[in-house]
Amino acid sequence: MAEELTPETPESEEKPIKQRKNGLYPGVSDELAANMQSGWADTELRDLRPVAQASHTAARRAALSARFPGERLVVPAGNLKTRANDTEYGFRAATEYAYLTGNQTEDGVLVMEPRAAGEGHEATLYLLPRSDRENGEFWLSGQGELWVGRRHSLTEAATLYGIATGDVRKLADALTEADGPVRVVRGYDAGVEKALTDKVTAERDEELRVFLSEQRLVKDDFEVGELEKACASTARGFEDVVRVLDKAEATSERYIEGTFFLRARVEGNDVGYGSICAAGPHACTLHWVRNDGPVRSGDLLLLDAGVETTELYTADITRTLPVSGTFTDLQRKIYDAVYEAQEAGIAAVKPGAKFRDFHDAAQRVLAGKLVEWGLVEGPVERVLELGLQRRWTLHGTGHMLGMDVHDCAAARTEAYAAGTLEPGMCLTVEPGLYFQADDLTVPEEYRGIGVRIEDDILVTEDGNRNLSAALPRRSDDVEAWMAQLKG
């Protein structure tokens, strides 16, 4: 990786023939400075069309405007974070910002300015303009376009996103001088927050964050399409993994992680969260993302992974697969119990149902299995009342899904966990059973077996639709699918 070309870090040991003092380019010769200022073609893009979701982001901004009339609303994208020295972590725009604009560039800020007489808001998207070649930013700044690539001009961005644009470098001063009530989404841009220090309160800003979280509970048509894409790509990623299980056995869980990641980068933006590639007893660790363990024939592989699309919508799917291609009798018994619980949970997902109904339905099945197997004393009602099944079921049965893998997390309890399902909501149904390797309360043959099955379920007008149905779930179908892919 090349170092930035600055007077302090020249590209090579060879020095320029003559260095002159230059106000704009200290340590750079006048000749080089003049050379770098000229001779560049006009690359302005003039045949652009609005991005596919422009009409949807406009409708989302309109709903936000209606909720906070007469108030200035500030929603930042966030900034680059340094990994080491002059290298940064990959940037992922703040969900609230991307949801309202469709833009994903660092340092961007959406400002919604209230119109006079409370008649809605004027939206402005503040962005970095094209690199300036006159002052040297183009080639001397570490974020200049010569180093990191061309960015859209403000005119181009206005066309793409259907929003008026402004130079973000002038925004802090404008916010400092602005009057009237203002709210900001916190936690993404310290510079913006500093400019608003005396104008905002934590309580009012939290109300904005909560509204934007709850606004995403019901997905529009564009969002459903993106979730369908994410699930389709994820299904192909799972197929990729099955095809290389023999190579994973010769290496480690990281071969599985890398294989899935390739699909995510080729067909999307990234993985939507750290892939869980848990083989053997690692399947009993809910968030096993180290992925450095062995993959052995005879064990189960719990693969929990999701492709994030280029528009930042993620799938979240789990399959538990026999590495050898065939379940043992005990593995099948446990797997089929989880499958039965998931079927009960999915059946409970429908308009008008309580959000917790699908969790309760799945837990009831699993509690019954644990009583049937003699692992906990019944009856089932007693087990559920005391929560005794939770030693082995561990987690809730699902969560909302969208631009974040645990979407809408800032929503109020009454709107989410204690709320009612509506058409357009998308959630996961993911029951599991986990018998820890050191759990002396279960027979030895159970220990180290973990099973989870997870699908992405869209609430429809008349029930639900499984967006990840392309991946088989029944144990017999899983074996047949694996045999076909490995064959």
Short mmCIF file of C-alpha atoms in Angstrom, two decimals:
data_model
loop_
_atom_site.label_atom_id
_atom_site.label_comp_id
_atom_site.label_asym_id
_atom_site.label_seq_id
_atom_site.Cartn_x
_atom_site.Cartn_y
_atom_site.Cartn_z
CA MET A 1 0.00 0.00 0.00
CA ALA A 2 1.48 3.33 -1.07
CA GLU A 3 2.09 6.09 1.42
CA GLU A 4 0.53 9.50 0.84
CA LEU A 5 2.75 11.80 -1.17
CA THR A 6 3.52 14.71 1.13
CA PRO A 7 6.65 16.77 1.71
CA GLU A 8 7.26 14.67 4.85
CA THR A 9 6.74 11.30 3.14
CA PRO A 10 8.09 11.49 -0.43
CA GLU A 11 7.32 8.64 -2.77
CA SER A 12 11.01 7.71 -3.09
CA GLU A 13 14.39 8.65 -1.71
CA GLU A 14 15.14 10.79 -4.76
CA LYS A 15 14.63 14.48 -3.99
CA PRO A 16 13.34 17.08 -6.46
CA ILE A 17 16.09 18.92 -8.32
CA LYS A 18 15.01 22.19 -6.75
CA GLN A 19 12.66 22.85 -3.84
CA ARG A 20 11.15 26.31 -3.51
CA LYS A 21 9.05 27.81 -0.77
CA ASN A 22 5.47 27.75 -1.92
CA GLY A 23 2.56 29.09 0.12
CA LEU A 24 0.05 26.62 -1.24
CA TYR A 25 2.35 23.62 -1.50
CA PRO A 26 5.05 23.84 1.19
CA GLY A 27 8.05 21.72 0.23
CA VAL A 28 6.85 21.27 -3.37
CA SER A 29 8.54 22.94 -6.31
CA ASP A 30 6.68 25.66 -8.21
CA GLU A 31 7.10 23.63 -11.37
CA LEU A 32 5.43 20.53 -9.92
CA ALA A 33 2.67 22.62 -8.34
CA ALA A 34 1.89 24.28 -11.67
CA ASN A 35 2.03 20.97 -13.46
CA MET A 36 -0.47 19.37 -11.08
CA GLN A 37 -2.91 22.26 -11.44
CA SER A 38 -3.50 21.90 -15.15
CA GLY A 39 -4.01 19.38 -17.91
CA TRP A 40 -7.02 17.57 -16.45
CA ALA A 41 -10.10 16.66 -18.51
CA ASP A 42 -13.62 17.68 -17.55
CA THR A 43 -15.18 14.54 -16.02
CA GLU A 44 -18.53 15.95 -14.89
CA LEU A 45 -21.25 13.33 -15.38
CA ARG A 46 -24.27 14.80 -17.16
CA ASP A 47 -26.52 11.85 -17.99
CA LEU A 48 -27.31 10.68 -14.46
CA ARG A 49 -30.69 9.46 -13.29
CA PRO A 50 -32.03 9.42 -9.72
CA VAL A 51 -31.16 6.31 -7.68
CA ALA A 52 -33.81 3.61 -7.58
CA GLN A 53 -35.02 4.46 -4.10
CA ALA A 54 -35.18 8.25 -4.52
CA SER A 55 -38.98 8.35 -4.37
CA HIS A 56 -38.95 6.14 -1.28
CA THR A 57 -36.39 8.25 0.56
CA ALA A 58 -38.47 11.33 -0.28
CA ALA A 59 -41.54 9.70 1.29
CA ARG A 60 -39.51 8.79 4.39
CA ARG A 61 -38.32 12.38 4.76
CA ALA A 62 -41.90 13.59 4.39
CA ALA A 63 -43.00 11.36 7.27
CA LEU A 64 -40.12 12.65 9.37
CA SER A 65 -41.04 16.23 8.52
CA ALA A 66 -44.63 15.68 9.60
CA ARG A 67 -43.52 14.28 12.95
CA PHE A 68 -41.29 17.26 13.87
CA PRO A 69 -42.85 20.40 12.32
CA GLY A 70 -40.98 23.65 12.75
CA GLU A 71 -37.76 21.99 13.96
CA ARG A 72 -34.37 21.72 12.29
CA LEU A 73 -33.37 18.04 11.96
CA VAL A 74 -29.75 17.00 11.51
CA VAL A 75 -28.83 13.45 10.50
CA PRO A 76 -25.11 12.69 9.91
CA ALA A 77 -23.60 9.82 7.93
CA GLY A 78 -20.56 9.53 10.20
CA ASN A 79 -16.84 9.85 9.62
CA LEU A 80 -13.96 7.58 8.78
CA LYS A 81 -12.33 5.86 11.75
CA THR A 82 -8.58 5.40 11.81
CA ARG A 83 -7.34 1.84 11.93
CA ALA A 84 -3.65 2.71 12.14
CA ASN A 85 -1.63 5.72 11.06
CA ASP A 86 -2.94 6.74 7.62
CA THR A 87 -5.28 3.78 7.06
CA GLU A 88 -8.98 3.70 7.93
CA TYR A 89 -11.58 1.06 8.59
CA GLY A 90 -14.05 0.49 5.77
CA PHE A 91 -16.85 3.04 6.02
CA ARG A 92 -20.49 2.13 6.51
CA ALA A 93 -22.93 5.05 6.60
CA ALA A 94 -25.22 5.47 9.59
CA THR A 95 -28.44 3.59 9.05
CA GLU A 96 -30.67 6.62 9.73
CA TYR A 97 -28.76 8.72 7.18
CA ALA A 98 -28.75 6.07 4.44
CA TYR A 99 -32.44 5.33 5.06
CA LEU A 100 -33.41 8.96 4.53
CA THR A 101 -31.09 9.80 1.63
CA GLY A 102 -29.86 6.71 -0.23
CA ASN A 103 -26.36 8.19 0.03
CA GLN A 104 -23.51 6.30 1.69
CA THR A 105 -20.49 8.62 1.65
CA GLU A 106 -18.54 9.57 4.74
CA ASP A 107 -18.90 13.04 6.28
CA GLY A 108 -22.31 13.58 4.68
CA VAL A 109 -25.03 15.32 6.71
CA LEU A 110 -28.74 15.61 5.95
CA VAL A 111 -30.25 18.83 7.27
CA MET A 112 -33.99 19.36 7.15
CA GLU A 113 -34.69 23.07 7.53
CA PRO A 114 -38.25 24.04 8.59
CA ARG A 115 -40.09 26.23 6.13
CA ALA A 116 -41.88 29.37 7.22
CA ALA A 117 -45.35 28.97 8.73
CA GLY A 118 -44.65 25.32 9.53
CA GLU A 119 -45.12 24.13 5.96
CA GLY A 120 -42.81 21.16 6.01
CA HIS A 121 -39.05 21.18 5.56
CA GLU A 122 -36.42 21.92 2.93
CA ALA A 123 -33.91 19.08 2.79
CA THR A 124 -30.25 19.71 1.98
CA LEU A 125 -27.61 17.03 1.63
CA TYR A 126 -24.25 18.39 2.75
CA LEU A 127 -21.34 16.53 1.15
CA LEU A 128 -17.69 16.98 0.29
CA PRO A 129 -17.45 18.46 -3.22
CA ARG A 130 -14.98 17.25 -5.82
CA SER A 131 -11.31 17.55 -4.84
CA ASP A 132 -9.90 21.01 -5.53
CA ARG A 133 -6.97 20.84 -7.96
CA GLU A 134 -6.07 24.48 -7.46
CA ASN A 135 -5.13 24.17 -3.79
CA GLY A 136 -3.56 20.72 -4.06
CA GLU A 137 -6.17 18.82 -2.06
CA PHE A 138 -6.63 16.50 -5.05
CA TRP A 139 -3.18 14.96 -4.69
CA LEU A 140 -1.72 16.11 -1.35
CA SER A 141 -4.60 15.20 0.97
CA GLY A 142 -4.89 11.60 2.11
CA GLN A 143 -8.58 11.79 1.20
CA GLY A 144 -7.95 13.52 -2.11
CA GLU A 145 -9.41 11.88 -5.18
CA LEU A 146 -6.00 10.85 -6.51
CA TRP A 147 -5.69 8.59 -3.45
CA VAL A 148 -9.19 7.34 -2.73
CA GLY A 149 -11.02 7.79 -6.03
CA ARG A 150 -13.45 10.19 -7.63
CA ARG A 151 -16.46 11.35 -5.70
CA HIS A 152 -19.61 12.88 -7.13
CA SER A 153 -19.82 16.61 -7.59
CA LEU A 154 -22.53 18.41 -5.66
CA THR A 155 -24.51 18.83 -8.89
CA GLU A 156 -24.26 15.11 -9.65
CA ALA A 157 -25.30 14.22 -6.11
CA ALA A 158 -28.35 16.47 -6.28
CA THR A 159 -29.49 14.60 -9.40
CA LEU A 160 -28.79 11.15 -7.96
CA TYR A 161 -30.53 11.60 -4.62
CA GLY A 162 -33.19 14.15 -5.51
CA ILE A 163 -32.04 16.49 -2.74
CA ALA A 164 -30.47 19.95 -2.89
CA THR A 165 -26.79 19.79 -1.97
CA GLY A 166 -24.30 21.97 -0.13
CA ASP A 167 -20.63 21.95 0.86
CA VAL A 168 -20.32 20.12 4.17
CA ARG A 169 -17.17 22.05 5.06
CA LYS A 170 -19.35 25.14 5.61
CA LEU A 171 -22.00 23.37 7.65
CA ALA A 172 -20.53 23.64 11.15
CA ASP A 173 -20.50 27.43 11.01
CA ALA A 174 -24.04 27.51 9.65
CA LEU A 175 -25.29 25.22 12.44
CA THR A 176 -23.53 27.29 15.09
CA GLU A 177 -25.26 30.45 13.89
CA ALA A 178 -28.70 28.89 13.32
CA ASP A 179 -31.69 29.78 15.50
CA GLY A 180 -34.75 27.82 16.55
CA PRO A 181 -35.34 24.29 17.86
CA VAL A 182 -33.03 21.60 16.53
CA ARG A 183 -32.53 17.84 16.95
CA VAL A 184 -29.56 15.71 15.90
CA VAL A 185 -28.94 11.97 15.61
CA ARG A 186 -26.06 11.51 18.01
CA GLY A 187 -23.06 9.24 17.98
CA TYR A 188 -21.89 9.62 14.39
CA ASP A 189 -20.25 13.02 13.91
CA ALA A 190 -18.51 14.77 16.81
CA GLY A 191 -17.99 17.94 14.76
CA VAL A 192 -21.68 18.33 14.05
CA GLU A 193 -22.57 17.66 17.68
CA LYS A 194 -20.03 20.24 18.86
CA ALA A 195 -21.57 22.87 16.58
CA LEU A 196 -24.95 22.16 18.19
CA THR A 197 -23.76 21.89 21.81
CA ASP A 198 -25.92 24.70 23.18
CA LYS A 199 -28.92 24.02 20.94
CA VAL A 200 -29.88 20.39 21.64
CA THR A 201 -30.84 18.18 24.57
CA ALA A 202 -30.28 14.46 25.00
CA GLU A 203 -33.98 13.88 25.63
CA ARG A 204 -35.14 15.60 22.45
CA ASP A 205 -32.44 13.95 20.36
CA GLU A 206 -33.47 10.56 21.71
CA GLU A 207 -37.02 11.20 20.54
CA LEU A 208 -35.66 11.70 17.02
CA ARG A 209 -33.63 8.49 17.18
CA VAL A 210 -36.61 6.52 18.48
CA PHE A 211 -38.90 7.84 15.75
CA LEU A 212 -36.43 6.92 13.01
CA SER A 213 -36.10 3.43 14.48
CA GLU A 214 -39.85 2.89 14.64
CA GLN A 215 -40.27 4.34 11.14
CA ARG A 216 -38.33 1.34 9.82
CA LEU A 217 -40.58 -1.25 11.47
CA VAL A 218 -42.77 -1.51 8.36
CA LYS A 219 -40.81 -1.95 5.13
CA ASP A 220 -41.79 -0.33 1.85
CA ASP A 221 -41.68 -2.16 -1.48
CA PHE A 222 -38.10 -1.13 -2.18
CA GLU A 223 -36.95 -2.48 1.16
CA VAL A 224 -38.74 -5.79 0.67
CA GLY A 225 -37.03 -6.15 -2.70
CA GLU A 226 -33.65 -5.53 -1.10
CA LEU A 227 -34.31 -8.12 1.60
CA GLU A 228 -35.28 -10.60 -1.10
CA LYS A 229 -31.96 -9.92 -2.85
CA ALA A 230 -30.06 -10.33 0.40
CA CYS A 231 -31.72 -13.68 1.10
CA ALA A 232 -31.08 -14.95 -2.44
CA SER A 233 -27.39 -14.03 -2.26
CA THR A 234 -27.10 -15.55 1.19
CA ALA A 235 -28.61 -18.81 -0.05
CA ARG A 236 -25.96 -18.93 -2.78
CA GLY A 237 -23.32 -18.24 -0.13
CA PHE A 238 -24.51 -21.23 1.88
CA GLU A 239 -24.30 -23.37 -1.25
CA ASP A 240 -20.73 -22.15 -1.76
CA VAL A 241 -19.86 -23.30 1.76
CA VAL A 242 -21.31 -26.78 1.33
CA ARG A 243 -19.28 -27.27 -1.85
CA VAL A 244 -16.00 -26.61 0.00
CA LEU A 245 -16.60 -28.41 3.28
CA ASP A 246 -13.81 -30.84 2.43
CA LYS A 247 -11.38 -27.90 2.19
CA ALA A 248 -12.70 -26.50 5.47
CA GLU A 249 -11.98 -29.86 7.12
CA ALA A 250 -8.38 -29.53 5.96
CA THR A 251 -8.06 -26.00 7.34
CA SER A 252 -10.51 -24.44 9.82
CA GLU A 253 -13.77 -22.58 10.27
CA ARG A 254 -12.08 -19.60 8.63
CA TYR A 255 -12.25 -21.33 5.26
CA ILE A 256 -16.03 -21.26 5.69
CA GLU A 257 -15.98 -17.63 6.75
CA GLY A 258 -13.82 -16.63 3.78
CA THR A 259 -15.95 -18.59 1.33
CA PHE A 260 -19.14 -16.87 2.43
CA PHE A 261 -17.45 -13.47 2.53
CA LEU A 262 -16.48 -13.81 -1.13
CA ARG A 263 -20.15 -14.16 -2.09
CA ALA A 264 -21.07 -11.17 0.09
CA ARG A 265 -18.48 -8.93 -1.54
CA VAL A 266 -19.23 -10.06 -5.09
CA GLU A 267 -23.00 -9.70 -4.85
CA GLY A 268 -23.38 -7.10 -2.11
CA ASN A 269 -21.64 -4.53 0.02
CA ASP A 270 -20.36 -6.78 2.80
CA VAL A 271 -21.57 -9.29 5.33
CA GLY A 272 -24.35 -7.79 7.42
CA TYR A 273 -22.64 -8.89 10.65
CA GLY A 274 -19.72 -11.07 11.69
CA SER A 275 -20.36 -14.53 10.27
CA ILE A 276 -20.80 -17.29 12.85
CA CYS A 277 -19.08 -20.39 11.43
CA ALA A 278 -19.32 -22.64 14.47
CA ALA A 279 -18.33 -26.28 14.12
CA GLY A 280 -18.70 -28.92 16.83
CA PRO A 281 -19.08 -27.55 20.38
CA HIS A 282 -18.49 -23.99 19.13
CA ALA A 283 -22.13 -24.12 17.96
CA CYS A 284 -23.11 -23.75 21.62
CA THR A 285 -21.48 -20.29 21.77
CA LEU A 286 -24.17 -17.98 20.46
CA HIS A 287 -21.86 -15.36 18.94
CA TRP A 288 -18.89 -17.47 17.94
CA VAL A 289 -17.08 -15.20 15.47
CA ARG A 290 -13.47 -16.19 16.13
CA ASN A 291 -13.96 -18.93 13.55
CA ASP A 292 -10.56 -20.47 14.23
CA GLY A 293 -11.63 -23.96 15.24
CA PRO A 294 -11.44 -27.30 13.42
CA VAL A 295 -14.15 -28.63 11.13
CA ARG A 296 -14.54 -32.38 11.65
CA SER A 297 -16.59 -35.02 9.92
CA GLY A 298 -19.22 -36.30 12.33
CA ASP A 299 -19.76 -32.85 13.89
CA LEU A 300 -22.40 -30.28 13.10
CA LEU A 301 -21.64 -26.89 11.53
CA LEU A 302 -23.84 -24.02 12.68
CA LEU A 303 -23.58 -21.33 9.99
CA ASP A 304 -25.25 -18.03 10.83
CA ALA A 305 -24.51 -15.48 8.11
CA GLY A 306 -26.08 -12.82 5.93
CA VAL A 307 -25.20 -10.85 2.81
CA GLU A 308 -25.69 -7.08 3.06
CA THR A 309 -26.82 -5.62 -0.25
CA THR A 310 -25.23 -2.57 -1.84
CA GLU A 311 -28.17 -0.57 -0.42
CA LEU A 312 -27.32 -1.87 3.09
CA TYR A 313 -30.14 -4.34 3.71
CA THR A 314 -29.06 -7.61 5.28
CA ALA A 315 -30.28 -11.17 5.45
CA ASP A 316 -29.84 -13.19 8.67
CA ILE A 317 -30.06 -16.92 8.07
CA THR A 318 -28.87 -19.92 10.07
CA ARG A 319 -28.56 -23.53 9.03
CA THR A 320 -27.07 -26.35 11.08
CA LEU A 321 -25.42 -28.82 8.75
CA PRO A 322 -23.81 -32.23 9.29
CA VAL A 323 -20.22 -31.83 8.08
CA SER A 324 -20.26 -35.38 6.74
CA GLY A 325 -23.53 -34.75 4.92
CA THR A 326 -25.55 -37.08 7.17
CA PHE A 327 -26.99 -36.53 10.66
CA THR A 328 -26.38 -39.07 13.39
CA ASP A 329 -29.53 -40.36 15.10
CA LEU A 330 -29.07 -38.06 18.10
CA GLN A 331 -28.20 -35.06 15.94
CA ARG A 332 -31.32 -35.68 13.87
CA LYS A 333 -33.50 -35.95 16.98
CA ILE A 334 -32.29 -32.62 18.30
CA TYR A 335 -32.40 -30.98 14.85
CA ASP A 336 -35.95 -32.19 14.19
CA ALA A 337 -37.07 -30.80 17.54
CA VAL A 338 -35.72 -27.38 16.63
CA TYR A 339 -37.33 -27.64 13.18
CA GLU A 340 -40.69 -28.44 14.79
CA ALA A 341 -40.30 -25.44 17.09
CA GLN A 342 -39.46 -23.19 14.15
CA GLU A 343 -42.51 -24.40 12.24
CA ALA A 344 -44.69 -23.49 15.21
CA GLY A 345 -43.00 -20.10 15.46
CA ILE A 346 -43.40 -19.29 11.76
CA ALA A 347 -47.08 -20.29 11.88
CA ALA A 348 -47.61 -17.70 14.62
CA VAL A 349 -46.30 -14.84 12.46
CA LYS A 350 -49.31 -13.02 11.01
CA PRO A 351 -50.98 -9.60 11.07
CA GLY A 352 -52.57 -8.81 14.41
CA ALA A 353 -50.46 -11.30 16.34
CA LYS A 354 -48.37 -10.08 19.23
CA PHE A 355 -44.65 -9.87 18.50
CA ARG A 356 -43.92 -12.35 21.30
CA ASP A 357 -46.42 -14.96 20.04
CA PHE A 358 -43.93 -16.70 17.75
CA HIS A 359 -41.36 -16.88 20.54
CA ASP A 360 -43.90 -18.40 22.93
CA ALA A 361 -45.01 -20.95 20.33
CA ALA A 362 -41.45 -22.10 19.65
CA GLN A 363 -40.51 -22.21 23.33
CA ARG A 364 -43.51 -24.38 24.12
CA VAL A 365 -42.40 -26.99 21.59
CA LEU A 366 -38.82 -27.01 22.88
CA ALA A 367 -39.94 -27.23 26.50
CA GLY A 368 -42.08 -30.19 25.58
CA LYS A 369 -39.14 -31.95 23.94
CA LEU A 370 -36.92 -31.38 26.98
CA VAL A 371 -39.61 -32.90 29.22
CA GLU A 372 -40.10 -35.81 26.78
CA TRP A 373 -36.37 -36.55 26.80
CA GLY A 374 -36.24 -36.51 30.58
CA LEU A 375 -33.86 -33.56 30.76
CA VAL A 376 -36.21 -31.42 32.87
CA GLU A 377 -39.15 -32.28 35.09
CA GLY A 378 -42.58 -31.42 33.71
CA PRO A 379 -45.28 -30.63 33.13
CA VAL A 380 -44.59 -28.20 30.27
CA GLU A 381 -46.59 -25.40 31.88
CA ARG A 382 -44.36 -25.61 34.97
CA VAL A 383 -41.23 -25.50 32.82
CA LEU A 384 -42.43 -22.44 30.93
CA GLU A 385 -43.65 -20.65 34.05
CA LEU A 386 -40.24 -21.07 35.72
CA GLY A 387 -38.28 -20.57 32.48
CA LEU A 388 -36.38 -23.81 33.05
CA GLN A 389 -36.03 -24.48 29.32
CA ARG A 390 -33.82 -21.41 29.00
CA ARG A 391 -30.76 -23.33 30.19
CA TRP A 392 -30.78 -24.94 26.75
CA THR A 393 -32.77 -22.51 24.55
CA LEU A 394 -30.76 -19.47 25.74
CA HIS A 395 -32.12 -16.66 23.54
CA GLY A 396 -35.19 -15.01 22.15
CA THR A 397 -36.68 -16.60 19.05
CA GLY A 398 -36.24 -13.64 16.73
CA HIS A 399 -35.89 -9.94 16.05
CA MET A 400 -36.75 -7.32 13.45
CA LEU A 401 -34.58 -7.29 10.33
CA GLY A 402 -33.71 -4.63 7.77
CA MET A 403 -30.80 -2.24 7.33
CA ASP A 404 -29.46 -3.46 10.66
CA VAL A 405 -29.35 -7.13 11.51
CA HIS A 406 -31.08 -6.25 14.80
CA ASP A 407 -33.19 -3.58 13.17
CA CYS A 408 -35.27 -0.93 14.90
CA ALA A 409 -33.39 -1.49 18.15
CA ALA A 410 -34.20 1.97 19.53
CA ALA A 411 -37.96 1.50 19.15
CA ARG A 412 -40.10 1.73 22.26
CA THR A 413 -41.12 -1.53 23.93
CA GLU A 414 -44.78 -0.89 23.22
CA ALA A 415 -44.05 -0.43 19.50
CA TYR A 416 -41.77 -3.45 19.15
CA ALA A 417 -41.37 -6.23 21.72
CA ALA A 418 -44.82 -5.64 23.22
CA GLY A 419 -46.31 -4.53 19.93
CA THR A 420 -48.48 -6.08 17.24
CA LEU A 421 -47.30 -7.44 13.89
CA GLU A 422 -48.31 -5.57 10.73
CA PRO A 423 -47.95 -6.35 7.02
CA GLY A 424 -44.53 -5.19 5.83
CA MET A 425 -42.67 -6.08 9.00
CA CYS A 426 -39.75 -8.47 8.52
CA LEU A 427 -38.36 -10.57 11.35
CA THR A 428 -36.30 -13.65 12.02
CA VAL A 429 -37.61 -16.88 13.52
CA GLU A 430 -34.65 -18.73 15.01
CA PRO A 431 -35.20 -21.22 17.82
CA GLY A 432 -32.27 -23.28 19.02
CA LEU A 433 -31.12 -25.94 21.47
CA TYR A 434 -27.61 -25.84 22.91
CA PHE A 435 -26.07 -28.49 25.11
CA GLN A 436 -22.80 -27.10 26.43
CA ALA A 437 -19.77 -29.35 26.40
CA ASP A 438 -19.45 -29.08 30.18
CA ASP A 439 -23.16 -29.46 31.05
CA LEU A 440 -23.33 -32.33 33.52
CA THR A 441 -27.15 -32.17 33.71
CA VAL A 442 -27.54 -33.86 30.32
CA PRO A 443 -26.32 -37.25 29.07
CA GLU A 444 -22.76 -37.19 27.77
CA GLU A 445 -23.79 -37.84 24.18
CA TYR A 446 -25.76 -34.58 24.13
CA ARG A 447 -22.84 -32.43 25.23
CA GLY A 448 -21.30 -30.21 22.58
CA ILE A 449 -24.32 -30.33 20.25
CA GLY A 450 -25.82 -27.00 19.24
CA VAL A 451 -28.61 -26.53 16.68
CA ARG A 452 -30.26 -23.35 15.41
CA ILE A 453 -32.48 -22.87 12.35
CA GLU A 454 -33.23 -19.31 11.29
CA ASP A 455 -35.27 -17.80 8.48
CA ASP A 456 -36.31 -14.30 7.46
CA ILE A 457 -40.08 -13.95 7.56
CA LEU A 458 -42.11 -11.14 5.97
CA VAL A 459 -45.52 -10.40 7.47
CA THR A 460 -48.09 -10.27 4.65
CA GLU A 461 -51.75 -9.25 4.48
CA ASP A 462 -52.88 -12.86 4.93
CA GLY A 463 -50.05 -14.42 6.93
CA ASN A 464 -46.37 -14.53 6.15
CA ARG A 465 -43.79 -15.33 3.49
CA ASN A 466 -40.45 -16.99 4.11
CA LEU A 467 -37.91 -14.89 2.19
CA SER A 468 -35.19 -17.50 2.77
CA ALA A 469 -37.23 -20.53 1.73
CA ALA A 470 -34.71 -21.37 -1.02
CA LEU A 471 -32.58 -23.05 1.64
CA PRO A 472 -33.97 -26.41 2.82
CA ARG A 473 -34.87 -26.88 6.48
CA ARG A 474 -36.20 -30.42 7.01
CA SER A 475 -33.40 -32.79 7.99
CA ASP A 476 -34.01 -35.15 5.06
CA ASP A 477 -34.07 -32.23 2.63
CA VAL A 478 -30.86 -30.82 4.11
CA GLU A 479 -29.08 -34.12 3.54
CA ALA A 480 -30.37 -34.42 -0.04
CA TRP A 481 -29.37 -30.81 -0.77
CA MET A 482 -25.88 -31.33 0.60
CA ALA A 483 -25.42 -34.55 -1.33
CA GLN A 484 -26.38 -32.81 -4.58
CA LEU A 485 -23.94 -29.94 -3.97
CA LYS A 486 -21.07 -32.13 -2.84
CA GLY A 487 -21.68 -34.75 -5.50
#
